[in-house]
mmCIF file of C-alpha atoms in Angstrom:
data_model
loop_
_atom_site.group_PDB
_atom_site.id
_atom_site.type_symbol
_atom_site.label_atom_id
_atom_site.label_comp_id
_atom_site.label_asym_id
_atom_site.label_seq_id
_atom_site.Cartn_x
_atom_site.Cartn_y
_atom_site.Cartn_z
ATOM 1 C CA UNK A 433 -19.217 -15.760 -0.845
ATOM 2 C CA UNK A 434 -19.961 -11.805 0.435
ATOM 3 C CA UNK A 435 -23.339 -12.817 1.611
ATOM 4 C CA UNK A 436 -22.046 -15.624 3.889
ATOM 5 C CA UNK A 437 -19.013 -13.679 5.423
ATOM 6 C CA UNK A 438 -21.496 -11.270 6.290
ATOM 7 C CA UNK A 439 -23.893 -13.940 7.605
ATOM 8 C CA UNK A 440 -20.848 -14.880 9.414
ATOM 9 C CA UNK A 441 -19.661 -11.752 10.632
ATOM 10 C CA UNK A 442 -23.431 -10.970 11.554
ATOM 11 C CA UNK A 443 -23.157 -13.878 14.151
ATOM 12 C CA UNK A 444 -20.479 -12.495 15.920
ATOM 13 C CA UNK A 445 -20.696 -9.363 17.122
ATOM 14 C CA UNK A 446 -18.027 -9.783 19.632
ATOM 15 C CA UNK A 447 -15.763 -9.609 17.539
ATOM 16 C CA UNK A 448 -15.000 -6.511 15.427
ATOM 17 C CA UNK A 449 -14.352 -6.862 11.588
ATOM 18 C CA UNK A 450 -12.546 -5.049 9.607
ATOM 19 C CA UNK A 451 -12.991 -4.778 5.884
ATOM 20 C CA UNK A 452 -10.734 -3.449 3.292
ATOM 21 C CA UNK A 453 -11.184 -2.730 -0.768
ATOM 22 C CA UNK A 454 -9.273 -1.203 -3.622
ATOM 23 C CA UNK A 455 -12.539 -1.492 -5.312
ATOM 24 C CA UNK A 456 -15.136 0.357 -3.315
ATOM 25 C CA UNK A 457 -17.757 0.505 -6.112
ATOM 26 C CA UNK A 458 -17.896 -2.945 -6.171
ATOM 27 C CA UNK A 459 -18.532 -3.230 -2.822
ATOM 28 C CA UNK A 460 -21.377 -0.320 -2.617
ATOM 29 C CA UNK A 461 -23.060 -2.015 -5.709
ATOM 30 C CA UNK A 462 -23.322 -5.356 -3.766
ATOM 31 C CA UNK A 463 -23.899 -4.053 -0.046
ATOM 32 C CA UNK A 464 -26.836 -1.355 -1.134
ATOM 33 C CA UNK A 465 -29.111 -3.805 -2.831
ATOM 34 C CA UNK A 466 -32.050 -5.094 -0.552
ATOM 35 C CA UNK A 467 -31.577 -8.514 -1.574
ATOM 36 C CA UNK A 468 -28.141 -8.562 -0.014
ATOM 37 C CA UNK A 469 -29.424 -7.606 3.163
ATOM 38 C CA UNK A 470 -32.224 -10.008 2.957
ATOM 39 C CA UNK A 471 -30.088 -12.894 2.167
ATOM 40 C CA UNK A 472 -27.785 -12.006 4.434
ATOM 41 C CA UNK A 473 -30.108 -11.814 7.347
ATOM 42 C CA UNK A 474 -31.761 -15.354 6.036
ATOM 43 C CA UNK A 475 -28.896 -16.882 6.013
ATOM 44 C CA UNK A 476 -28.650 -16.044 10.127
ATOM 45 C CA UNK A 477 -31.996 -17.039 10.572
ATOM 46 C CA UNK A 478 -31.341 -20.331 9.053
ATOM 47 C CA UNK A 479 -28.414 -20.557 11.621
ATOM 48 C CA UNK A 480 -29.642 -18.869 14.665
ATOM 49 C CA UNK A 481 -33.245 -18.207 14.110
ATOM 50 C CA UNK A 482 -33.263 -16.521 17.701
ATOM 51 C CA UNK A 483 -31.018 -13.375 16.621
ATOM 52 C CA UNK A 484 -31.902 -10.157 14.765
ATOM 53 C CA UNK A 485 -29.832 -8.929 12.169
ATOM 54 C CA UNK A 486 -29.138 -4.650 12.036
ATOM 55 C CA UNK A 487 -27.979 -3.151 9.495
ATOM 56 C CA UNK A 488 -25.629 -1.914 9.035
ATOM 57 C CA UNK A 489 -23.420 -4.360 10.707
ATOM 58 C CA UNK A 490 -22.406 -2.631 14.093
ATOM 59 C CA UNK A 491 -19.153 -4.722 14.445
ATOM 60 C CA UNK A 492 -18.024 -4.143 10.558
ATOM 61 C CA UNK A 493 -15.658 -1.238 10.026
ATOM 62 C CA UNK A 494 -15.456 -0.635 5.602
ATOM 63 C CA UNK A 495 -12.335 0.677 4.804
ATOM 64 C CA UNK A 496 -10.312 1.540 1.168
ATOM 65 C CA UNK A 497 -6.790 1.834 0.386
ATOM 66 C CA UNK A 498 -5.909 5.377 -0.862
ATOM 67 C CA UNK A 499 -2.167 5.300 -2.159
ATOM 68 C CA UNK A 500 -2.297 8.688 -3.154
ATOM 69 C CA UNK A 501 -4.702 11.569 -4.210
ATOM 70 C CA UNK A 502 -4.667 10.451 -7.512
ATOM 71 C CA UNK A 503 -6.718 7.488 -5.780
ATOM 72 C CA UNK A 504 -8.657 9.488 -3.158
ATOM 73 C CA UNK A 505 -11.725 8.862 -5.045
ATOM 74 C CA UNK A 506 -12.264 5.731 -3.380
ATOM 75 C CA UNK A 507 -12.911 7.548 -0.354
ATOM 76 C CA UNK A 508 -15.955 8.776 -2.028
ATOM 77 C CA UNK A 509 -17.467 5.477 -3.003
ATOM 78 C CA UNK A 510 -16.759 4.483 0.567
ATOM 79 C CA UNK A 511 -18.657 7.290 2.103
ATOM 80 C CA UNK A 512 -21.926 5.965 0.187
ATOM 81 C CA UNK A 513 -21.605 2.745 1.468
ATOM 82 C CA UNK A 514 -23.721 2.294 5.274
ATOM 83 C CA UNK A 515 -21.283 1.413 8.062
ATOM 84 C CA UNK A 516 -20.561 1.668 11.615
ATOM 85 C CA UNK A 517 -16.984 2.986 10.651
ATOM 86 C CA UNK A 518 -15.533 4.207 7.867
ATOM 87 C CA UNK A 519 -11.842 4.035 7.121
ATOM 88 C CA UNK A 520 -8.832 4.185 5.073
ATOM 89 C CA UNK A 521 -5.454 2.705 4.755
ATOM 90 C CA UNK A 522 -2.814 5.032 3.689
ATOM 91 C CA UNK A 523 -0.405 1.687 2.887
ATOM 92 C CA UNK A 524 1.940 1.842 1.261
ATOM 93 C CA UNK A 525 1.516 5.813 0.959
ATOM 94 C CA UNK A 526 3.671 6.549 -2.032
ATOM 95 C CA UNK A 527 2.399 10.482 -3.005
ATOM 96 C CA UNK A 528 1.179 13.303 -0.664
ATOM 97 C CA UNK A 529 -2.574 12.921 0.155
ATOM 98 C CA UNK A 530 -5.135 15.653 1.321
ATOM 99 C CA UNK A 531 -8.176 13.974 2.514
ATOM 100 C CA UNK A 532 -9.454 17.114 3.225
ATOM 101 C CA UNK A 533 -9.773 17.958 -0.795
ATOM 102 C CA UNK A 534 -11.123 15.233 -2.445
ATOM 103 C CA UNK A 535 -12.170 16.204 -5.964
ATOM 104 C CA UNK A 536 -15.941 15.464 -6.690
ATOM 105 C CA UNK A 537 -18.593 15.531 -9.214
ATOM 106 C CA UNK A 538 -19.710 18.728 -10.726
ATOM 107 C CA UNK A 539 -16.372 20.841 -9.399
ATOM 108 C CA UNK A 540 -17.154 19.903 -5.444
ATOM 109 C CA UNK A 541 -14.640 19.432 -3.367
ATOM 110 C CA UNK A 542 -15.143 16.913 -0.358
ATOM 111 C CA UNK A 543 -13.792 17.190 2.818
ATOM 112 C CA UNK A 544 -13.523 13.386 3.657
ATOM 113 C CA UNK A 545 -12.813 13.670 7.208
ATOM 114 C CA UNK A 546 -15.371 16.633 7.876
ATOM 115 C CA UNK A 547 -18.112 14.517 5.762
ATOM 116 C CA UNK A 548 -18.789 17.858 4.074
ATOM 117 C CA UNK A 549 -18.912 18.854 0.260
ATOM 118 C CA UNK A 550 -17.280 22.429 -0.770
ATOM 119 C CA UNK A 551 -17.671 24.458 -3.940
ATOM 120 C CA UNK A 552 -14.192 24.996 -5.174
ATOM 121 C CA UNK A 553 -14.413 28.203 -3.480
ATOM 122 C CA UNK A 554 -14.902 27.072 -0.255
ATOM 123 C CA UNK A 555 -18.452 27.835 -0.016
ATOM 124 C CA UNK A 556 -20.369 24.606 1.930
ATOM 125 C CA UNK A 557 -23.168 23.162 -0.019
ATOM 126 C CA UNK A 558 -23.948 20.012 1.883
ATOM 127 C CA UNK A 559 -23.023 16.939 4.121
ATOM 128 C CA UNK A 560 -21.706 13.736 2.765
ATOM 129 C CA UNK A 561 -23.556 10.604 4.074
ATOM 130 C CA UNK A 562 -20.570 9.647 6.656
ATOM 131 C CA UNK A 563 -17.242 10.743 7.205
ATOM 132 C CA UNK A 564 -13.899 9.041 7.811
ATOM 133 C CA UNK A 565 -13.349 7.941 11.618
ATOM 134 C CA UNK A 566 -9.933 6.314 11.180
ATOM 135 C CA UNK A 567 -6.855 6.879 9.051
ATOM 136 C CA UNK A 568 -4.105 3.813 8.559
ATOM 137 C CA UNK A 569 -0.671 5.089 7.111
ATOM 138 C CA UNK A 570 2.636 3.245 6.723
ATOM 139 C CA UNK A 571 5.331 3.143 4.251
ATOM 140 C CA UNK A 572 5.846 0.128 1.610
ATOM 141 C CA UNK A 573 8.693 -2.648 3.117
ATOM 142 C CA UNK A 574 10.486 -5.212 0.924
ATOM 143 C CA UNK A 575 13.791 -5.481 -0.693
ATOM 144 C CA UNK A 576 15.494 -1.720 -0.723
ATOM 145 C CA UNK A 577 15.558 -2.151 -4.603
ATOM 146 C CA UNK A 578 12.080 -1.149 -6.225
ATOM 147 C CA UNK A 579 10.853 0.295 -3.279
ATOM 148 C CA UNK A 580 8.765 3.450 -3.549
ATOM 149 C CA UNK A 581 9.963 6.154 -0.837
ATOM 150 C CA UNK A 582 6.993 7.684 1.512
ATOM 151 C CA UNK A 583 8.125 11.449 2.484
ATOM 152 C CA UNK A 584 8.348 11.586 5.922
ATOM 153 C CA UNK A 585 6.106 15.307 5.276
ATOM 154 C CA UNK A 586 3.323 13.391 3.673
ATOM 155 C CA UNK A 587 3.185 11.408 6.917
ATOM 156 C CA UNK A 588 2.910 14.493 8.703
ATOM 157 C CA UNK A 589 0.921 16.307 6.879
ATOM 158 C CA UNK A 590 -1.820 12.844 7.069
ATOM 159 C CA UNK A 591 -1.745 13.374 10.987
ATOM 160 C CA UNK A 592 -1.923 17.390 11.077
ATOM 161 C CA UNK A 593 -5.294 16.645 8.754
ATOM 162 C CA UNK A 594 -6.458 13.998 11.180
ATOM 163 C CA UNK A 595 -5.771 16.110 14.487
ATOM 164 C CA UNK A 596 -7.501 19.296 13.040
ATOM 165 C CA UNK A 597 -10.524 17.323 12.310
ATOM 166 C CA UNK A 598 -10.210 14.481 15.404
ATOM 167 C CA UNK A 599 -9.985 11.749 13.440
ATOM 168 C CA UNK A 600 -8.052 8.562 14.731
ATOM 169 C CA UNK A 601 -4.848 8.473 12.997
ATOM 170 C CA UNK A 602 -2.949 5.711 13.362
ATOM 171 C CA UNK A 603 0.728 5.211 11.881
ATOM 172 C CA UNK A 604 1.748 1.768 11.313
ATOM 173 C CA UNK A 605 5.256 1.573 9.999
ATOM 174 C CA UNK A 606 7.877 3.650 8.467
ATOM 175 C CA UNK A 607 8.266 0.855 5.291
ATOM 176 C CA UNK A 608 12.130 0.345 3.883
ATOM 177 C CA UNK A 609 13.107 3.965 2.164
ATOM 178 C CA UNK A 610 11.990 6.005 5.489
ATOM 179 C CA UNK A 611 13.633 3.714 7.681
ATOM 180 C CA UNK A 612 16.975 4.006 6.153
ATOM 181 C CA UNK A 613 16.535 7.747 5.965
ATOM 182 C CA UNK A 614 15.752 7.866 9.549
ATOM 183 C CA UNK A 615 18.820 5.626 10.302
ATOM 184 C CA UNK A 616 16.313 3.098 11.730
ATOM 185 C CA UNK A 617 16.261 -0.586 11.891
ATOM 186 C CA UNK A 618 14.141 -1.919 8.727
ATOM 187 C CA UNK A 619 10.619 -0.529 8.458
ATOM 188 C CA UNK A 620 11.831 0.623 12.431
ATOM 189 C CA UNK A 621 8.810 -1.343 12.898
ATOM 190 C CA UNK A 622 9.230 -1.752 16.585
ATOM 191 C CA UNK A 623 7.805 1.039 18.614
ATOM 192 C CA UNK A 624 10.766 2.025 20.631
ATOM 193 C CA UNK A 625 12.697 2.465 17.267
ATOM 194 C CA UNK A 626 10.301 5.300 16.049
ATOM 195 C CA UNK A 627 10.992 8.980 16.698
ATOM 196 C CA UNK A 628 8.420 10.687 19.172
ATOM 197 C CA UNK A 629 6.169 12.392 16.428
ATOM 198 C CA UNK A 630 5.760 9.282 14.506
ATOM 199 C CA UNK A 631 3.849 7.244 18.079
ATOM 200 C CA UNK A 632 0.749 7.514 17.010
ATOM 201 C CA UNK A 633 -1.357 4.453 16.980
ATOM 202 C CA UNK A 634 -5.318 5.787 17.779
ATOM 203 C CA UNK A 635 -8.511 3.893 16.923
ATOM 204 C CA UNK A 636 -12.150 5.565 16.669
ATOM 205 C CA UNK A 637 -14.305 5.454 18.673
ATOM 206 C CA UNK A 638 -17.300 3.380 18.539
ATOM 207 C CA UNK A 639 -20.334 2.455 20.280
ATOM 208 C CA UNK A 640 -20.359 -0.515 22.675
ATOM 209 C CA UNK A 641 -21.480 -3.565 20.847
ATOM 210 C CA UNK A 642 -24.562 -4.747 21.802
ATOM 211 C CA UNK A 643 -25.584 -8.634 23.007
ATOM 212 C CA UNK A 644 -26.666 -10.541 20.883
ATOM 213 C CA UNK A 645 -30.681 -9.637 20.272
ATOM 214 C CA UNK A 646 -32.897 -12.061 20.394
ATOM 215 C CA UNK A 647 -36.238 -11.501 18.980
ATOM 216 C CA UNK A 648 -37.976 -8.573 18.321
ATOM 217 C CA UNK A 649 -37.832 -6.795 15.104
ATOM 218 C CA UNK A 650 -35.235 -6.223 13.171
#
């Protein structure tokens, strides 16, 4: 089912995809194996034996959900995985969340939107193999009963992390519990109902995506 949606995805790159996990090993495991790739690109050449097949994908953005930084670990299996854009959705963001201090192996400490590893002292020891372009973050909606509050600080703190580093942050909606706090209409999900600082809705920046390429290597 992965392979062909890629296939799919592979024969349309005027559109842009985007792709989001909770389970980001599960995804590296499957994308990083040359026999993906390869039946991937036969699949296309079944279809459209004319077109060439780069990988990564150029219109397929990878992203994970990160809840809170008891989850920011997915950001780290994400990073490993090859892709034109790497991002996450901060939806529904229920703790706060420093994706600037993501806890790694052996003590490191991984700047996520830098794309660098730290020792816990600060000290940089090396470059992660991407870094994350776009940030997502809105607050979970529903019936007011059950709801889990997002702190209008954690929001803020999200964008100050993004700005500092010029990553795209984009914030989607307030969700139930910070709407009624901010005497809005539910979630205040239309734009004109949102307070100044919260109009943020950026997207990375990406490469133009090329034609369709027809023969040559791929």
């Amino acid at each position: 089912m992965l392979v062909r949606a890629f296939a799919v995805m592979a024969r349309c790159p005027q559109h842009t995809f985007l792709i989001l996990t909770k389970r980001p090993t599960v995804l590296r495991t499957r994308l990083s194996k040359p026999q993906f790739v390869a039946a991937v690109r036969g699949l296309v050449a079944a279809a459209a034996p004319e077109l060439t097949v780069p990988w990564p994908l150029p219109n397929v953005q990878l992203g994970v959900s990160v809840e809170d930084q008891h989850h920011a670990w997915r950001v780290l299996e994400l990073l490993r995985i090859p892709a034109a854009v790497h991002w996450v959705s901060a939806e529904p963001l229920i703790g706060p969340l420093d994706l600037t201090r993501i806890v790694g192996g052996r003590r490191s400490v991984v700047d996520g939107l830098a794309g660098e590893i730290h020792t816990a002292g600060g000290d940089l020891l090396g470059a992660c193999p991407a870094a994350v372009r776009w940030v997502v973050v809105g607050g979970e909606s529903g019936a007011a009963r059950g709801i889990r509050p997002m702190a209008a600080d954690w929001v803020r703190h999200l964008r100050a992390q993004c700005t500092a580093a010029g990553t795209a942050f984009f914030f989607k909606q307030t969700g139930t519990r910070l709407a009624a706090e901010l005497g809005l209409p539910r979630k205040g999900s239309a734009w004109s109902d949102l307070p100044a600082e919260f109009r943020h809705r950026a997207y990375p920046d990406v490469p133009a995506l090329p034609a369709l390429s027809r023969g040559g290597p791929s």
